PDB file of C-alpha atoms and ligand atoms in Angstrom:
ATOM      1  CA  UNK R 144     -18.040 -62.435 -80.784  1.00  0.00           C
ATOM      2  CA  UNK R 145     -21.518 -61.747 -79.441  1.00  0.00           C
ATOM      3  CA  UNK R 146     -22.793 -63.671 -76.466  1.00  0.00           C
ATOM      4  CA  UNK R 147     -26.370 -64.860 -76.037  1.00  0.00           C
ATOM      5  CA  UNK R 148     -29.464 -63.797 -74.134  1.00  0.00           C
ATOM      6  CA  UNK R 149     -31.715 -66.303 -72.391  1.00  0.00           C
ATOM      7  CA  UNK R 150     -35.205 -65.114 -71.417  1.00  0.00           C
ATOM      8  CA  UNK R 151     -36.013 -67.423 -68.512  1.00  0.00           C
ATOM      9  CA  UNK R 152     -39.024 -68.057 -66.271  1.00  0.00           C
ATOM     10  CA  UNK R 153     -38.214 -68.534 -62.590  1.00  0.00           C
ATOM     11  CA  UNK R 154     -41.570 -70.018 -61.558  1.00  0.00           C
ATOM     12  CA  UNK R 155     -44.174 -68.565 -59.222  1.00  0.00           C
ATOM     13  CA  UNK R 156     -42.332 -68.208 -55.892  1.00  0.00           C
ATOM     14  CA  UNK R 157     -41.175 -71.497 -54.401  1.00  0.00           C
ATOM     15  CA  UNK R 158     -37.569 -71.741 -55.648  1.00  0.00           C
ATOM     16  CA  UNK R 159     -38.046 -75.462 -56.320  1.00  0.00           C
ATOM     17  CA  UNK R 160     -40.704 -74.678 -58.909  1.00  0.00           C
ATOM     18  CA  UNK R 161     -38.129 -73.516 -61.454  1.00  0.00           C
ATOM     19  CA  UNK R 162     -37.485 -75.905 -64.376  1.00  0.00           C
ATOM     20  CA  UNK R 163     -34.403 -78.113 -64.666  1.00  0.00           C
ATOM     21  CA  UNK R 164     -33.516 -76.338 -67.896  1.00  0.00           C
ATOM     22  CA  UNK R 165     -33.688 -72.889 -66.293  1.00  0.00           C
ATOM     23  CA  UNK R 166     -31.515 -74.044 -63.389  1.00  0.00           C
ATOM     24  CA  UNK R 167     -28.858 -75.377 -65.781  1.00  0.00           C
ATOM     25  CA  UNK R 168     -28.762 -72.031 -67.583  1.00  0.00           C
ATOM     26  CA  UNK R 169     -28.437 -70.086 -64.312  1.00  0.00           C
ATOM     27  CA  UNK R 170     -25.356 -72.151 -63.472  1.00  0.00           C
ATOM     28  CA  UNK R 171     -23.559 -71.217 -66.690  1.00  0.00           C
ATOM     29  CA  UNK R 172     -24.651 -67.560 -66.780  1.00  0.00           C
ATOM     30  CA  UNK R 173     -22.156 -64.682 -66.725  1.00  0.00           C
ATOM     31  CA  UNK R 174     -24.806 -62.071 -65.955  1.00  0.00           C
ATOM     32  CA  UNK R 175     -28.277 -62.439 -64.435  1.00  0.00           C
ATOM     33  CA  UNK R 176     -30.715 -59.544 -64.758  1.00  0.00           C
ATOM     34  CA  UNK R 177     -33.666 -60.193 -62.466  1.00  0.00           C
ATOM     35  CA  UNK R 178     -36.951 -58.752 -61.148  1.00  0.00           C
ATOM     36  CA  UNK R 179     -38.660 -58.279 -57.812  1.00  0.00           C
ATOM     37  CA  UNK R 180     -40.736 -61.477 -58.151  1.00  0.00           C
ATOM     38  CA  UNK R 181     -37.769 -63.814 -58.651  1.00  0.00           C
ATOM     39  CA  UNK R 182     -37.191 -66.104 -55.612  1.00  0.00           C
ATOM     40  CA  UNK R 183     -33.977 -64.832 -53.986  1.00  0.00           C
ATOM     41  CA  UNK R 184     -32.799 -68.353 -53.092  1.00  0.00           C
ATOM     42  CA  UNK R 185     -32.266 -69.045 -56.803  1.00  0.00           C
ATOM     43  CA  UNK R 186     -29.528 -66.409 -56.924  1.00  0.00           C
ATOM     44  CA  UNK R 187     -27.455 -67.774 -54.052  1.00  0.00           C
ATOM     45  CA  UNK R 188     -24.120 -69.465 -54.698  1.00  0.00           C
ATOM     46  CA  UNK R 189     -23.892 -68.516 -58.379  1.00  0.00           C
ATOM     47  CA  UNK R 190     -20.789 -67.043 -60.029  1.00  0.00           C
ATOM     48  CA  UNK R 191     -22.703 -64.628 -62.225  1.00  0.00           C
ATOM     49  CA  UNK R 192     -22.872 -60.850 -61.964  1.00  0.00           C
ATOM     50  CA  UNK R 193     -26.321 -60.125 -60.493  1.00  0.00           C
ATOM     51  CA  UNK R 194     -28.200 -57.037 -61.629  1.00  0.00           C
ATOM     52  CA  UNK R 195     -31.527 -56.140 -59.993  1.00  0.00           C
ATOM     53  CA  UNK R 196     -34.014 -54.264 -62.174  1.00  0.00           C
ATOM     54  CA  UNK R 197     -37.161 -54.366 -60.016  1.00  0.00           C
ATOM     55  CA  UNK R 198     -39.866 -52.761 -62.050  1.00  0.00           C
ATOM     56  CA  UNK R 199     -42.598 -50.424 -61.006  1.00  0.00           C
ATOM     57  CA  UNK R 200     -45.847 -50.525 -62.971  1.00  0.00           C
ATOM     58  CA  UNK R 201     -45.600 -48.838 -66.373  1.00  0.00           C
ATOM     59  CA  UNK R 202     -42.062 -47.538 -66.058  1.00  0.00           C
ATOM     60  CA  UNK R 203     -41.142 -47.070 -69.728  1.00  0.00           C
ATOM     61  CA  UNK R 204     -37.647 -45.711 -69.092  1.00  0.00           C
ATOM     62  CA  UNK R 205     -36.716 -48.735 -67.017  1.00  0.00           C
ATOM     63  CA  UNK R 206     -37.752 -51.038 -69.869  1.00  0.00           C
ATOM     64  CA  UNK R 207     -35.475 -49.147 -72.270  1.00  0.00           C
ATOM     65  CA  UNK R 208     -32.639 -49.432 -69.776  1.00  0.00           C
ATOM     66  CA  UNK R 209     -33.187 -53.208 -69.449  1.00  0.00           C
ATOM     67  CA  UNK R 210     -33.287 -53.689 -73.227  1.00  0.00           C
ATOM     68  CA  UNK R 211     -30.033 -51.775 -73.671  1.00  0.00           C
ATOM     69  CA  UNK R 212     -28.385 -53.583 -70.778  1.00  0.00           C
ATOM     70  CA  UNK R 213     -29.216 -56.986 -72.329  1.00  0.00           C
ATOM     71  CA  UNK R 214     -27.668 -55.947 -75.639  1.00  0.00           C
ATOM     72  CA  UNK R 215     -24.607 -54.294 -74.079  1.00  0.00           C
ATOM     73  CA  UNK R 216     -23.732 -57.313 -71.931  1.00  0.00           C
ATOM     74  CA  UNK R 217     -24.299 -59.764 -74.790  1.00  0.00           C
ATOM     75  CA  UNK R 218     -22.059 -57.654 -77.056  1.00  0.00           C
ATOM     76  CA  UNK R 219     -19.305 -58.116 -74.481  1.00  0.00           C
ATOM     77  CA  UNK R 220     -19.551 -61.819 -75.382  1.00  0.00           C
ATOM     78  CA  UNK R 221     -21.406 -62.772 -72.210  1.00  0.00           C
ATOM     79  CA  UNK R 222     -24.099 -65.328 -71.508  1.00  0.00           C
ATOM     80  CA  UNK R 223     -26.863 -63.093 -70.246  1.00  0.00           C
ATOM     81  CA  UNK R 224     -29.901 -64.430 -68.391  1.00  0.00           C
ATOM     82  CA  UNK R 225     -33.022 -62.326 -68.098  1.00  0.00           C
ATOM     83  CA  UNK R 226     -34.779 -64.000 -65.182  1.00  0.00           C
ATOM     84  CA  UNK R 227     -38.451 -63.238 -64.596  1.00  0.00           C
ATOM     85  CA  UNK R 228     -41.102 -64.395 -62.143  1.00  0.00           C
ATOM     86  CA  UNK R 229     -43.470 -67.076 -63.448  1.00  0.00           C
ATOM     87  CA  UNK R 230     -43.443 -67.442 -67.220  1.00  0.00           C
ATOM     88  CA  UNK R 231     -41.604 -64.746 -69.188  1.00  0.00           C
ATOM     89  CA  UNK R 232     -44.402 -64.302 -71.738  1.00  0.00           C
ATOM     90  CA  UNK R 233     -47.363 -64.112 -69.327  1.00  0.00           C
ATOM     91  CA  UNK R 234     -47.584 -60.381 -68.560  1.00  0.00           C
ATOM     92  CA  UNK R 235     -43.813 -60.607 -68.437  1.00  0.00           C
ATOM     93  CA  UNK R 236     -42.667 -58.462 -71.385  1.00  0.00           C
ATOM     94  CA  UNK R 237     -40.169 -61.187 -72.242  1.00  0.00           C
ATOM     95  CA  UNK R 238     -41.304 -60.993 -75.861  1.00  0.00           C
ATOM     96  CA  UNK R 239     -40.458 -57.280 -76.046  1.00  0.00           C
ATOM     97  CA  UNK R 240     -36.969 -57.932 -74.759  1.00  0.00           C
ATOM     98  CA  UNK R 241     -36.454 -60.871 -77.102  1.00  0.00           C
ATOM     99  CA  UNK R 242     -37.505 -58.819 -80.159  1.00  0.00           C
ATOM    100  CA  UNK R 243     -35.147 -55.996 -79.145  1.00  0.00           C
ATOM    101  CA  UNK R 244     -32.219 -58.364 -78.674  1.00  0.00           C
ATOM    102  CA  UNK R 245     -32.827 -60.146 -82.012  1.00  0.00           C
ATOM    103  CA  UNK R 246     -32.993 -56.780 -83.798  1.00  0.00           C
ATOM    104  CA  UNK R 247     -29.468 -56.182 -82.617  1.00  0.00           C
ATOM    105  CA  UNK R 248     -28.337 -59.439 -84.182  1.00  0.00           C
ATOM    106  CA  UNK R 249     -27.976 -61.293 -80.890  1.00  0.00           C
ATOM    107  CA  UNK R 250     -29.212 -64.825 -80.337  1.00  0.00           C
ATOM    108  CA  UNK R 251     -32.061 -65.234 -77.892  1.00  0.00           C
ATOM    109  CA  UNK R 252     -33.365 -68.419 -76.272  1.00  0.00           C
ATOM    110  CA  UNK R 253     -36.574 -68.680 -74.326  1.00  0.00           C
ATOM    111  CA  UNK R 254     -37.220 -70.931 -71.358  1.00  0.00           C
ATOM    112  CA  UNK R 255     -40.830 -71.110 -70.166  1.00  0.00           C
ATOM    113  CA  UNK R 256     -41.710 -71.092 -66.490  1.00  0.00           C
ATOM    114  CA  UNK R 257     -44.595 -72.179 -64.269  1.00  0.00           C
ATOM    115  CA  UNK R 258     -46.845 -69.143 -64.413  1.00  0.00           C
ATOM    116  CA  UNK R 259     -48.411 -67.822 -61.222  1.00  0.00           C
ATOM    117  CA  UNK R 260     -51.700 -67.686 -63.146  1.00  0.00           C
ATOM    118  CA  UNK R 261     -51.967 -71.491 -62.951  1.00  0.00           C
ATOM    119  CA  UNK R 262     -49.259 -72.559 -60.485  1.00  0.00           C
ATOM    120  CA  UNK R 263     -50.495 -70.356 -57.639  1.00  0.00           C
ATOM    121  CA  UNK R 264     -54.117 -71.622 -57.701  1.00  0.00           C
ATOM    122  CA  UNK R 265     -52.976 -75.235 -58.171  1.00  0.00           C
ATOM    123  CA  UNK R 266     -50.546 -75.010 -55.249  1.00  0.00           C
ATOM    124  CA  UNK R 267     -53.385 -73.573 -53.140  1.00  0.00           C
ATOM    125  CA  UNK R 268     -55.505 -76.592 -54.204  1.00  0.00           C
ATOM    126  CA  UNK R 269     -57.790 -74.705 -56.563  1.00  0.00           C
ATOM    127  CA  UNK R 270     -58.004 -76.351 -60.007  1.00  0.00           C
ATOM    128  CA  UNK R 271     -58.384 -73.887 -62.873  1.00  0.00           C
ATOM    129  CA  UNK R 272     -60.668 -76.392 -64.647  1.00  0.00           C
ATOM    130  CA  UNK R 273     -62.621 -79.390 -63.364  1.00  0.00           C
ATOM    131  CA  UNK R 274     -65.276 -81.851 -64.451  1.00  0.00           C
ATOM    132  CA  UNK R 275     -66.523 -81.975 -60.867  1.00  0.00           C
ATOM    133  CA  UNK R 276     -68.254 -78.603 -60.925  1.00  0.00           C
ATOM    134  CA  UNK R 277     -70.460 -76.629 -63.318  1.00  0.00           C
ATOM    135  CA  UNK R 278     -69.115 -73.899 -65.556  1.00  0.00           C
ATOM    136  CA  UNK R 279     -65.447 -74.789 -65.485  1.00  0.00           C
ATOM    137  CA  UNK R 280     -64.698 -76.075 -68.985  1.00  0.00           C
ATOM    138  CA  UNK R 281     -62.201 -73.304 -69.466  1.00  0.00           C
ATOM    139  CA  UNK R 282     -60.309 -70.517 -67.794  1.00  0.00           C
ATOM    140  CA  UNK R 283     -59.384 -66.946 -68.666  1.00  0.00           C
ATOM    141  CA  UNK R 284     -56.340 -65.094 -67.403  1.00  0.00           C
ATOM    142  CA  UNK R 285     -56.644 -61.327 -67.320  1.00  0.00           C
ATOM    143  CA  UNK R 286     -54.753 -58.390 -65.890  1.00  0.00           C
ATOM    144  CA  UNK R 287     -56.464 -55.849 -63.649  1.00  0.00           C
ATOM    145  CA  UNK R 288     -54.820 -52.953 -65.415  1.00  0.00           C
ATOM    146  CA  UNK R 289     -53.904 -52.548 -69.063  1.00  0.00           C
ATOM    147  CA  UNK R 290     -50.640 -51.168 -70.435  1.00  0.00           C
ATOM    148  CA  UNK R 291     -51.854 -47.568 -70.454  1.00  0.00           C
ATOM    149  CA  UNK R 292     -52.761 -47.896 -66.769  1.00  0.00           C
ATOM    150  CA  UNK R 293     -56.511 -48.130 -67.461  1.00  0.00           C
ATOM    151  CA  UNK R 294     -58.894 -50.674 -66.027  1.00  0.00           C
ATOM    152  CA  UNK R 295     -59.509 -53.914 -67.944  1.00  0.00           C
ATOM    153  CA  UNK R 296     -62.668 -53.606 -70.037  1.00  0.00           C
ATOM    154  CA  UNK R 297     -65.808 -55.670 -69.635  1.00  0.00           C
ATOM    155  CA  UNK R 298     -65.263 -57.371 -73.004  1.00  0.00           C
ATOM    156  CA  UNK R 299     -62.419 -59.397 -71.532  1.00  0.00           C
ATOM    157  CA  UNK R 300     -64.644 -60.938 -68.877  1.00  0.00           C
ATOM    158  CA  UNK R 301     -66.208 -64.235 -69.963  1.00  0.00           C
ATOM    159  CA  UNK R 302     -69.696 -65.182 -68.870  1.00  0.00           C
ATOM    160  CA  UNK R 303     -68.641 -68.703 -67.956  1.00  0.00           C
ATOM    161  CA  UNK R 304     -65.553 -70.498 -66.724  1.00  0.00           C
ATOM    162  CA  UNK R 305     -62.856 -69.708 -64.228  1.00  0.00           C
ATOM    163  CA  UNK R 306     -61.398 -66.189 -64.201  1.00  0.00           C
ATOM    164  CA  UNK R 307     -57.850 -65.663 -62.980  1.00  0.00           C
ATOM    165  CA  UNK R 308     -56.735 -62.092 -62.350  1.00  0.00           C
ATOM    166  CA  UNK R 309     -53.157 -60.877 -62.056  1.00  0.00           C
ATOM    167  CA  UNK R 310     -52.216 -57.363 -60.966  1.00  0.00           C
ATOM    168  CA  UNK R 311     -55.704 -56.689 -59.681  1.00  0.00           C
ATOM    169  CA  UNK R 312     -55.261 -55.796 -56.006  1.00  0.00           C
ATOM    170  CA  UNK R 313     -54.551 -52.070 -56.375  1.00  0.00           C
ATOM    171  CA  UNK R 314     -57.711 -51.503 -58.456  1.00  0.00           C
ATOM    172  CA  UNK R 315     -59.982 -53.920 -56.622  1.00  0.00           C
ATOM    173  CA  UNK R 316     -62.985 -51.593 -56.099  1.00  0.00           C
ATOM    174  CA  UNK R 317     -63.320 -50.606 -59.756  1.00  0.00           C
ATOM    175  CA  UNK R 318     -62.380 -54.093 -60.959  1.00  0.00           C
ATOM    176  CA  UNK R 319     -65.080 -55.772 -58.852  1.00  0.00           C
ATOM    177  CA  UNK R 320     -67.677 -53.405 -60.347  1.00  0.00           C
ATOM    178  CA  UNK R 321     -66.618 -54.391 -63.873  1.00  0.00           C
ATOM    179  CA  UNK R 322     -66.650 -58.110 -62.964  1.00  0.00           C
ATOM    180  CA  UNK R 323     -70.137 -57.819 -61.495  1.00  0.00           C
ATOM    181  CA  UNK R 324     -71.487 -56.419 -64.753  1.00  0.00           C
ATOM    182  CA  UNK R 325     -70.920 -59.896 -66.179  1.00  0.00           C
ATOM    183  CA  UNK R 326     -70.758 -62.310 -63.231  1.00  0.00           C
ATOM    184  CA  UNK R 327     -72.973 -62.807 -60.187  1.00  0.00           C
ATOM    185  CA  UNK R 328     -71.920 -61.299 -56.859  1.00  0.00           C
ATOM    186  CA  UNK R 329     -72.535 -64.749 -55.356  1.00  0.00           C
ATOM    187  CA  UNK R 330     -69.744 -66.408 -57.351  1.00  0.00           C
ATOM    188  CA  UNK R 331     -67.006 -67.987 -55.286  1.00  0.00           C
ATOM    189  CA  UNK R 332     -63.670 -66.202 -55.134  1.00  0.00           C
ATOM    190  CA  UNK R 333     -60.254 -66.866 -53.679  1.00  0.00           C
ATOM    191  CA  UNK R 334     -57.380 -64.458 -53.157  1.00  0.00           C
ATOM    192  CA  UNK R 335     -53.929 -65.991 -52.893  1.00  0.00           C
ATOM    193  CA  UNK R 336     -51.143 -63.718 -51.657  1.00  0.00           C
ATOM    194  CA  UNK R 337     -47.476 -64.657 -52.142  1.00  0.00           C
ATOM    195  CA  UNK R 338     -48.575 -68.030 -53.525  1.00  0.00           C
ATOM    196  CA  UNK R 339     -46.255 -71.069 -53.242  1.00  0.00           C
ATOM    197  CA  UNK R 340     -43.980 -69.243 -50.771  1.00  0.00           C
ATOM    198  CA  UNK R 341     -43.702 -69.737 -47.009  1.00  0.00           C
ATOM    199  CA  UNK R 342     -45.691 -66.510 -46.544  1.00  0.00           C
ATOM    200  CA  UNK R 343     -48.635 -67.706 -48.653  1.00  0.00           C
ATOM    201  CA  UNK R 344     -52.079 -66.575 -47.432  1.00  0.00           C
ATOM    202  CA  UNK R 345     -55.390 -67.705 -48.941  1.00  0.00           C
ATOM    203  CA  UNK R 346     -58.784 -66.079 -48.401  1.00  0.00           C
ATOM    204  CA  UNK R 347     -62.115 -67.175 -49.845  1.00  0.00           C
ATOM    205  CA  UNK R 348     -65.554 -65.617 -50.115  1.00  0.00           C
ATOM    206  CA  UNK R 349     -67.942 -64.342 -52.759  1.00  0.00           C
ATOM    207  CA  UNK R 350     -67.371 -61.834 -55.542  1.00  0.00           C
ATOM    208  CA  UNK R 351     -69.399 -59.055 -53.901  1.00  0.00           C
ATOM    209  CA  UNK R 352     -67.196 -59.390 -50.789  1.00  0.00           C
ATOM    210  CA  UNK R 353     -63.920 -59.235 -52.702  1.00  0.00           C
ATOM    211  CA  UNK R 354     -62.929 -55.593 -51.962  1.00  0.00           C
ATOM    212  CA  UNK R 355     -63.841 -56.042 -48.307  1.00  0.00           C
ATOM    213  CA  UNK R 356     -61.774 -59.246 -47.958  1.00  0.00           C
ATOM    214  CA  UNK R 357     -58.728 -57.571 -49.506  1.00  0.00           C
ATOM    215  CA  UNK R 358     -58.991 -54.514 -47.263  1.00  0.00           C
ATOM    216  CA  UNK R 359     -59.803 -56.421 -44.087  1.00  0.00           C
ATOM    217  CA  UNK R 360     -56.919 -58.856 -44.507  1.00  0.00           C
ATOM    218  CA  UNK R 361     -54.514 -56.221 -45.825  1.00  0.00           C
ATOM    219  CA  UNK R 362     -53.742 -58.283 -48.932  1.00  0.00           C
ATOM    220  CA  UNK R 363     -50.806 -56.866 -50.873  1.00  0.00           C
ATOM    221  CA  UNK R 364     -49.299 -57.585 -54.296  1.00  0.00           C
ATOM    222  CA  UNK R 365     -48.292 -60.130 -55.506  1.00  0.00           C
ATOM    223  CA  UNK R 366     -51.660 -61.840 -55.319  1.00  0.00           C
ATOM    224  CA  UNK R 367     -53.800 -63.889 -57.681  1.00  0.00           C
ATOM    225  CA  UNK R 368     -57.594 -63.680 -57.647  1.00  0.00           C
ATOM    226  CA  UNK R 369     -59.606 -66.711 -58.766  1.00  0.00           C
ATOM    227  CA  UNK R 370     -63.325 -66.493 -59.542  1.00  0.00           C
ATOM    228  CA  UNK R 371     -65.543 -69.482 -60.244  1.00  0.00           C
ATOM    229  CA  UNK R 372     -66.979 -72.769 -59.096  1.00  0.00           C
ATOM    230  CA  UNK R 373     -63.669 -74.591 -58.809  1.00  0.00           C
ATOM    231  CA  UNK R 374     -62.781 -72.500 -55.741  1.00  0.00           C
ATOM    232  CA  UNK R 375     -65.167 -74.756 -53.796  1.00  0.00           C
ATOM    233  CA  UNK R 376     -62.946 -77.790 -54.549  1.00  0.00           C
ATOM    234  CA  UNK R 377     -60.178 -76.431 -52.310  1.00  0.00           C
ATOM    235  CA  UNK R 378     -62.016 -77.811 -49.323  1.00  0.00           C
ATOM    236  CA  UNK R 379     -62.385 -81.318 -50.827  1.00  0.00           C
ATOM    237  CA  UNK R 380     -58.724 -81.288 -51.830  1.00  0.00           C
ATOM    238  CA  UNK R 381     -57.571 -80.634 -48.263  1.00  0.00           C
ATOM    239  CA  UNK R 382     -57.104 -83.419 -45.683  1.00  0.00           C
ATOM    240  CA  UNK R 383     -59.281 -82.868 -42.626  1.00  0.00           C
ATOM    241  CA  UNK R 384     -57.622 -83.167 -39.194  1.00  0.00           C
TER     242      UNK R 384
HETATM  243  N1  SAH Z 201     -44.880 -63.481 -65.573  1.00  0.00           N
HETATM  244  C1  SAH Z 201     -45.538 -63.633 -64.289  1.00  0.00           C
HETATM  245  C2  SAH Z 201     -46.585 -62.589 -64.036  1.00  0.00           C
HETATM  246  C3  SAH Z 201     -46.068 -61.165 -63.963  1.00  0.00           C
HETATM  247  S1  SAH Z 201     -47.310 -60.004 -63.580  1.00  0.00           S
HETATM  248  C4  SAH Z 201     -46.106 -65.051 -64.215  1.00  0.00           C
HETATM  249  O1  SAH Z 201     -46.183 -65.763 -65.217  1.00  0.00           O
HETATM  250  O2  SAH Z 201     -46.465 -65.457 -63.099  1.00  0.00           O
HETATM  251  C5  SAH Z 201     -47.179 -59.920 -61.836  1.00  0.00           C
HETATM  252  C6  SAH Z 201     -48.414 -60.491 -61.168  1.00  0.00           C
HETATM  253  O3  SAH Z 201     -48.339 -61.911 -61.101  1.00  0.00           O
HETATM  254  C7  SAH Z 201     -48.609 -60.061 -59.736  1.00  0.00           C
HETATM  255  O4  SAH Z 201     -49.187 -58.785 -59.640  1.00  0.00           O
HETATM  256  C8  SAH Z 201     -49.526 -61.144 -59.222  1.00  0.00           C
HETATM  257  O5  SAH Z 201     -50.852 -60.930 -59.638  1.00  0.00           O
HETATM  258  C9  SAH Z 201     -48.997 -62.361 -59.939  1.00  0.00           C
HETATM  259  N2  SAH Z 201     -48.042 -63.132 -59.109  1.00  0.00           N
HETATM  260  C10 SAH Z 201     -46.768 -63.395 -59.399  1.00  0.00           C
HETATM  261  N3  SAH Z 201     -46.201 -64.166 -58.446  1.00  0.00           N
HETATM  262  C11 SAH Z 201     -47.165 -64.414 -57.533  1.00  0.00           C
HETATM  263  C12 SAH Z 201     -47.250 -65.146 -56.318  1.00  0.00           C
HETATM  264  N4  SAH Z 201     -46.196 -65.822 -55.829  1.00  0.00           N
HETATM  265  N5  SAH Z 201     -48.410 -65.180 -55.640  1.00  0.00           N
HETATM  266  C13 SAH Z 201     -49.487 -64.530 -56.095  1.00  0.00           C
HETATM  267  N6  SAH Z 201     -49.479 -63.812 -57.238  1.00  0.00           N
HETATM  268  C14 SAH Z 201     -48.349 -63.755 -57.959  1.00  0.00           C
END
């Protein structure tokens, strides 16, 4: 009899930010197939076979390999967990894997996770929306680079509201130029590297300074960029010594 595949979000970095449901599934798993962004602590002390499939950007062959691996293990009757950083459907390709698995007649359950797009700013004390500042009645989450490796187009950049950018660090010069076609260079920005982990670093400034901040501080992926008025609330949300 076929097993089952669970597509599971691991949360943004702090291992305690996984859901109770996801944790229960990890404990009964026979196989766990996981990515680079999954907190390593979550994998300790489990009985499952652990398979690392750390992805590089746009590696199509690796995705085929992962899809086939999910199906092969499930056909052996195993409970297979596909564990992904954040939420599996937010730039996570969890939907592609789920469709592939279902096409092979295997059951697939989905467990959402705390996405870095919201969890990382919140943990760093930057609300993605707020009534306390202007122009923050909504937020937009975008990727720096699209699936064909190109830069995100200007049409995705809203004129108002908070902008949250994932996978933007490696294209920061070009990305900032696109952002500044729509938004003012004086807008507040924050860059949060390795958010919610012990190595978290947060830098703030203005949009026109964004490339300089990233280069000066040597910010590396994974990092979330937040643009908008709510960045200024970080200060008010922090206890002064
Ligand atoms: N499915 C994931 C996102 C995958 S795309 C989610 O919902 O969070 C990978 C991007 O997510 C990274 O390039 C980075 O922009 C962001 N990211 C993931 N974890 C992060 C972290 N702990 N701190 C900062 N950014 C993070």
